[in-house]
Coordinates of C-alpha atoms and ligand atoms in Angstrom, one line a residue:
M1 CA 116.4 108.6 131.1
T2 CA 116.8 104.9 130.5
L3 CA 115.0 102.8 133.1
L4 CA 115.5 99.4 131.6
E5 CA 118.1 98.2 129.1
V6 CA 118.0 94.6 128.0
Q7 CA 121.2 93.6 126.1
N8 CA 121.5 90.4 124.1
L9 CA 119.3 88.4 126.5
T10 CA 119.4 84.6 125.9
V11 CA 117.4 82.2 128.1
T12 CA 117.7 78.4 127.9
Y13 CA 115.6 76.2 130.1
A14 CA 117.2 73.1 131.7
G15 CA 117.4 70.4 129.1
G16 CA 115.8 72.5 126.4
A17 CA 116.8 74.9 123.6
A18 CA 116.9 78.7 123.8
A19 CA 113.5 80.1 124.4
V20 CA 114.8 83.7 124.2
R21 CA 117.6 84.3 121.6
G22 CA 119.5 87.5 121.8
V23 CA 116.9 90.1 122.7
D24 CA 117.8 93.8 122.9
L25 CA 115.2 96.3 124.3
S26 CA 115.1 99.5 126.2
L27 CA 112.5 101.5 128.0
A28 CA 112.7 105.1 129.2
T29 CA 111.4 106.2 132.6
G30 CA 107.6 106.5 132.6
R31 CA 107.2 105.0 129.1
K32 CA 105.1 102.0 127.9
L33 CA 106.5 99.2 125.8
G34 CA 104.1 96.5 124.4
I35 CA 105.4 93.1 123.6
A36 CA 103.3 90.9 121.2
G37 CA 103.6 87.5 119.6
E38 CA 101.7 84.2 119.4
S39 CA 101.9 81.7 122.3
G40 CA 105.3 80.1 122.6
C41 CA 107.4 83.0 121.2
G42 CA 109.2 83.7 124.5
K43 CA 107.2 86.6 125.9
S44 CA 106.7 85.2 129.4
T45 CA 110.2 83.8 129.5
L46 CA 111.5 87.4 128.9
A47 CA 109.2 88.8 131.6
L48 CA 110.3 86.2 134.1
A49 CA 114.0 86.8 133.3
L50 CA 113.5 90.6 134.0
L51 CA 112.8 89.8 137.7
R52 CA 114.9 86.6 137.9
L53 CA 111.9 84.5 138.4
L54 CA 113.0 81.7 136.1
P55 CA 113.2 78.1 137.5
A56 CA 116.5 76.9 138.9
G57 CA 118.8 75.4 136.3
T58 CA 117.8 77.9 133.6
R59 CA 120.7 79.4 131.8
V60 CA 120.5 83.2 131.2
G61 CA 123.0 85.2 129.2
G62 CA 123.3 88.9 128.4
K63 CA 122.4 91.9 130.6
I64 CA 119.3 93.3 132.2
L65 CA 120.1 96.8 133.4
L66 CA 117.6 98.4 135.7
D67 CA 118.7 101.9 136.5
G68 CA 122.1 100.9 135.2
E69 CA 122.4 97.9 137.6
D70 CA 122.5 94.4 136.1
I71 CA 119.8 92.3 137.6
L72 CA 121.5 89.1 136.4
T73 CA 124.6 89.6 138.5
M74 CA 123.0 91.0 141.6
R75 CA 123.2 89.1 144.9
W76 CA 119.9 87.6 146.0
G77 CA 119.4 90.1 148.8
Q78 CA 119.6 92.9 146.2
V79 CA 117.2 91.0 143.8
R80 CA 114.6 90.7 146.6
A81 CA 114.9 94.4 147.3
V82 CA 114.4 95.2 143.6
R83 CA 111.3 93.0 143.4
W84 CA 108.3 95.1 144.3
A85 CA 110.2 98.2 145.2
G86 CA 112.2 98.5 141.9
A87 CA 110.1 96.4 139.6
S88 CA 107.0 94.3 140.0
I89 CA 105.0 92.0 137.9
V90 CA 101.3 91.3 137.2
F91 CA 101.0 87.7 135.9
Q92 CA 98.9 86.0 133.4
G93 CA 96.0 84.7 135.5
A94 CA 97.7 86.1 138.6
M95 CA 94.3 86.7 140.2
H96 CA 94.2 83.0 140.9
S97 CA 97.3 83.3 143.0
L98 CA 95.7 85.4 145.7
N99 CA 95.8 83.6 149.0
A100 CA 92.2 82.3 149.7
V101 CA 92.5 82.5 153.5
H102 CA 93.8 86.0 153.9
R103 CA 91.8 89.3 153.5
V104 CA 92.9 91.1 150.3
G105 CA 93.8 94.3 152.3
D106 CA 96.4 92.2 154.3
Q107 CA 97.8 90.8 151.1
I108 CA 98.3 94.2 149.7
A109 CA 99.9 95.4 152.9
E110 CA 102.2 92.5 153.1
P111 CA 104.9 93.7 150.6
I112 CA 104.7 97.2 152.1
L113 CA 105.5 95.7 155.5
L114 CA 108.2 93.5 154.0
H115 CA 110.0 96.1 152.0
R116 CA 109.2 99.4 153.4
M117 CA 109.2 98.7 157.1
A118 CA 106.0 100.8 157.5
T119 CA 104.0 100.4 160.6
T120 CA 101.1 98.0 160.3
A121 CA 98.6 100.8 160.6
A122 CA 100.3 102.8 157.9
A123 CA 100.5 99.8 155.6
R124 CA 96.8 99.1 156.2
R125 CA 96.0 102.7 155.3
K126 CA 98.1 102.5 152.2
A127 CA 96.3 99.3 151.2
G128 CA 93.0 101.1 151.4
E129 CA 94.3 104.0 149.3
L130 CA 95.6 101.5 146.7
L131 CA 92.2 99.8 146.4
E132 CA 90.7 103.2 145.7
Q133 CA 93.3 103.9 143.1
V134 CA 92.3 100.7 141.2
G135 CA 88.6 101.6 141.5
L136 CA 87.5 99.6 144.5
P137 CA 86.1 100.9 147.8
A138 CA 88.8 100.9 150.5
A139 CA 86.3 98.9 152.7
R140 CA 86.8 95.9 150.3
A141 CA 90.2 95.5 152.1
S142 CA 88.4 93.2 154.5
A143 CA 87.0 90.9 151.8
Y144 CA 88.4 87.5 151.0
P145 CA 89.3 86.7 147.4
H146 CA 86.3 84.5 146.8
E147 CA 84.0 87.4 147.7
L148 CA 85.3 89.4 144.7
S149 CA 84.7 89.0 140.9
G150 CA 87.5 88.0 138.5
G151 CA 87.9 91.6 137.4
Q152 CA 88.0 92.8 141.0
R153 CA 90.6 90.2 141.9
Q154 CA 92.8 91.4 139.0
R155 CA 92.4 95.0 140.3
V156 CA 93.7 93.7 143.7
M157 CA 96.7 92.2 142.0
I158 CA 97.4 95.5 140.3
A159 CA 97.1 97.3 143.7
M160 CA 99.7 94.8 145.0
A161 CA 102.0 95.5 142.1
L162 CA 101.8 99.2 142.9
A163 CA 102.1 98.8 146.6
C164 CA 105.8 99.6 146.9
E165 CA 105.8 102.3 144.3
P166 CA 107.9 100.4 141.8
R167 CA 109.6 102.2 138.9
L168 CA 108.8 99.4 136.4
I169 CA 105.7 97.2 136.1
V170 CA 105.7 94.1 134.0
A171 CA 102.2 93.0 133.0
D172 CA 102.1 89.6 131.4
E173 CA 98.7 89.1 129.7
P174 CA 97.1 90.5 132.7
T175 CA 93.6 90.2 131.4
T176 CA 93.6 87.0 129.4
A177 CA 91.2 85.2 131.9
L178 CA 88.7 88.0 131.9
D179 CA 85.8 88.8 129.7
V180 CA 86.3 91.3 126.9
M181 CA 84.7 94.4 128.4
I182 CA 86.5 93.9 131.7
Q183 CA 89.7 93.4 129.8
A184 CA 89.5 96.8 128.2
Q185 CA 88.7 98.4 131.5
I186 CA 91.7 96.8 133.3
L187 CA 94.1 97.6 130.5
R188 CA 93.0 101.2 130.5
L189 CA 93.4 101.3 134.3
I190 CA 96.9 100.0 134.2
E191 CA 97.8 102.6 131.5
Q192 CA 96.2 105.4 133.5
L193 CA 98.0 104.4 136.7
V194 CA 101.4 104.2 135.1
S195 CA 100.9 107.5 133.3
E196 CA 99.9 109.3 136.5
Q197 CA 102.8 107.9 138.5
D198 CA 105.6 108.0 136.0
V199 CA 106.1 104.2 136.2
G200 CA 107.6 102.3 133.3
L201 CA 105.4 99.6 131.9
I202 CA 106.0 96.5 129.9
M203 CA 102.7 95.1 128.8
I204 CA 102.7 91.7 127.2
S205 CA 99.8 90.6 125.0
H206 CA 99.2 88.6 121.8
D207 CA 96.8 91.4 120.9
L208 CA 98.5 94.0 118.9
A209 CA 95.5 96.3 118.7
V210 CA 95.3 96.6 122.5
L211 CA 99.0 97.3 122.7
A212 CA 98.8 99.9 119.9
D213 CA 96.1 101.7 122.0
T214 CA 98.0 101.7 125.3
C215 CA 101.7 101.7 124.6
D216 CA 104.3 104.1 123.2
R217 CA 106.4 101.5 121.5
L218 CA 105.8 98.0 120.4
A219 CA 108.1 95.0 120.0
V220 CA 106.9 91.9 118.1
M221 CA 108.5 88.6 119.2
Y222 CA 108.8 85.4 117.1
A223 CA 110.7 82.2 118.0
G224 CA 112.5 83.9 120.9
R225 CA 113.6 87.0 119.0
V226 CA 112.3 90.5 118.5
V227 CA 111.5 90.7 114.8
E228 CA 110.2 94.2 114.8
E229 CA 110.3 97.2 117.2
G230 CA 109.1 100.8 116.8
P231 CA 106.5 103.4 117.6
A232 CA 103.3 101.4 118.6
R233 CA 101.0 103.0 116.1
Q234 CA 103.4 102.6 113.2
V235 CA 104.1 99.0 113.9
Y236 CA 100.4 98.3 114.2
E237 CA 99.2 100.2 111.2
D238 CA 102.2 99.8 108.9
A239 CA 104.2 96.8 110.0
L240 CA 107.6 96.2 108.2
H241 CA 108.0 92.5 109.1
P242 CA 105.6 90.0 107.5
Y243 CA 105.0 88.4 110.9
A244 CA 104.0 91.7 112.5
E245 CA 101.9 92.4 109.5
A246 CA 100.0 89.1 109.9
L247 CA 99.5 89.7 113.6
S248 CA 98.2 93.2 113.1
S249 CA 95.7 92.1 110.4
A250 CA 94.5 89.3 112.7
F251 CA 93.1 91.6 115.4
P252 CA 90.4 94.2 114.8
R253 CA 90.2 97.1 117.2
I254 CA 90.0 96.8 121.0
G255 CA 86.5 96.0 122.3
D256 CA 85.6 93.8 119.4
P257 CA 84.4 90.5 120.9
A258 CA 85.6 88.6 117.9
S259 CA 89.1 89.8 118.3
R260 CA 90.8 86.5 119.2
F261 CA 91.6 84.8 115.9
A262 CA 94.7 83.2 114.6
P263 CA 96.7 85.7 112.6
H264 CA 95.2 86.3 109.2
G265 CA 96.4 84.0 106.4
L266 CA 99.0 82.5 108.7
A267 CA 98.7 78.7 108.9
G268 CA 100.6 76.6 111.5
D269 CA 102.2 77.6 114.8
P270 CA 105.5 79.2 115.9
P271 CA 108.3 76.6 116.0
D272 CA 109.4 74.8 119.1
P273 CA 112.8 76.2 120.3
S274 CA 114.3 72.7 119.9
A275 CA 113.3 72.5 116.2
L276 CA 114.0 75.9 114.7
P277 CA 113.8 76.2 110.9
S278 CA 117.1 77.1 109.2
G279 CA 117.6 80.7 108.1
C280 CA 114.8 83.1 109.2
A281 CA 112.7 81.1 111.8
F282 CA 109.6 82.6 110.2
H283 CA 110.3 81.6 106.6
P284 CA 108.2 78.4 106.5
R285 CA 105.0 80.5 107.3
C286 CA 106.0 83.6 105.4
A287 CA 104.0 84.6 102.3
V288 CA 106.8 86.6 100.8
A289 CA 109.8 84.4 101.7
L290 CA 112.6 84.2 99.1
D291 CA 115.2 81.4 98.7
V292 CA 117.7 83.4 100.9
C293 CA 115.2 83.3 103.8
G294 CA 115.7 79.6 104.1
T295 CA 119.4 79.9 104.5
E296 CA 120.3 83.2 106.0
D297 CA 119.4 84.3 109.5
Q298 CA 118.0 87.8 109.6
A299 CA 119.3 90.1 112.3
L300 CA 117.3 93.0 113.7
R301 CA 118.4 96.1 111.8
V302 CA 117.7 99.8 111.9
A303 CA 115.1 100.5 109.2
S304 CA 114.6 104.2 109.9
R305 CA 115.3 106.5 112.8
E306 CA 112.7 105.0 115.1
R307 CA 112.2 101.5 113.7
R308 CA 113.9 98.2 113.6
A309 CA 113.0 95.0 111.8
A310 CA 114.6 91.6 111.0
C311 CA 113.5 90.8 107.4
T312 CA 115.4 90.6 104.1
H313 CA 112.7 92.8 102.6
V314 CA 113.6 95.6 105.0
P315 CA 116.9 97.1 103.9
A316 CA 119.1 98.6 106.7
D317 CA 119.0 102.4 106.7
P318 CA 122.5 103.3 105.3
G319 CA 122.6 106.3 107.5
E320 CA 122.1 104.3 110.6
G321 CA 124.0 101.1 110.2
S322 CA 122.9 97.9 111.8
V323 CA 121.9 97.3 115.4
T324 CA 124.3 94.9 117.1
Ligands
ADP401 P1 104.9 83.0 125.5 O1 104.8 83.7 126.8 O2 105.2 83.9 124.3 O3 103.7 82.1 125.1 P2 106.9 81.3 126.8 O4 108.0 82.2 127.2 O5 105.9 80.9 127.8 O6 106.1 82.0 125.5 O7 107.5 80.0 126.1 C1 108.6 80.1 125.2 C2 109.1 78.7 125.0 O8 109.7 78.2 126.2 C3 108.0 77.6 124.6 O9 108.6 76.8 123.6 C4 107.8 76.9 125.9 O10 107.4 75.6 125.7 C5 109.1 77.0 126.6 N1 109.0 77.0 128.1 C6 108.3 77.9 128.8 N2 108.5 77.6 130.1 C7 109.3 76.5 130.2 C8 109.8 75.8 131.3 N3 109.6 76.1 132.6 N4 110.6 74.7 131.0 C9 111.0 74.4 129.7 N5 110.5 75.1 128.7 C10 109.7 76.1 128.9
MG402 MG1 103.1 83.8 128.1

């Protein structure tokens, strides 16, 4: 069953150009979708849109259906109910957003009290259980954030995200601030927890190798668009789009401390949304660009039963038609 369906999502920040440009994605209940791409490609913008956390004045178009209900047209009261209980988010560097003057157990219990109306004692008990689920002793509930390591704080954030038993968790580069060994542990922990609890996961990272190890499907974003989407292993090992290919050859396997390089053979940076190249936004950096790539925009199209890509070198599967 479909848990999340994003249709033609477009996000334009106040005074800026579109940072997300017509994204279609879907996620089945209990499945894991990875989203990869260099900095500035619109991954966080997409994540924030999913929970309506974008700054005031941002224009958002399209649909975001969670269990069939459009998050974009919900009343605020409903949006608040959805956050935590329907869908919750683990941010990039979120562990710095713990409140320094409150014990971590109370911070985990807070959303339970807010959204579940549990008694204080029951919420406290649940906080202890959640800490154990994320690999910390329940007694750490009485610790203050500064008494925990970075990895432990990120585990607390994950416990908070799980507190109200959401059906969808969005993890936006949840481990970027941590050292490499801890990163792998935390990513595995998130994956285990979602698998055990049948929660849907959207995991954002610029590291394709990590996502290929932890997710069912993988979407690669470039300049605010999904340029390739398909089964995670296939996208990682045999990318169809030249950008996905460059990203996958950039990152050796998980656990390799040298795994943070610019994409292989790919000079420059993704374009600013306000200065997009004509045609395919990737063409100025593409090693296999043709003349047509500078003039014709490339839509995401069905390449085979399970795969979609937006590149002139990838013909649409005649049996499938194009994705609209
Ligand atoms: P990613 O997470 O892939 O690094 P982001 O979604 O953070 O990408 O950014 C996409 C684009 O949107 C970038 O060009 C960035 O500068 C711009 N952007 C991000 N946040 C804001 C904001 N609050 N106001 C205006 N522009 C923004
Ligand atoms: Mg980001």
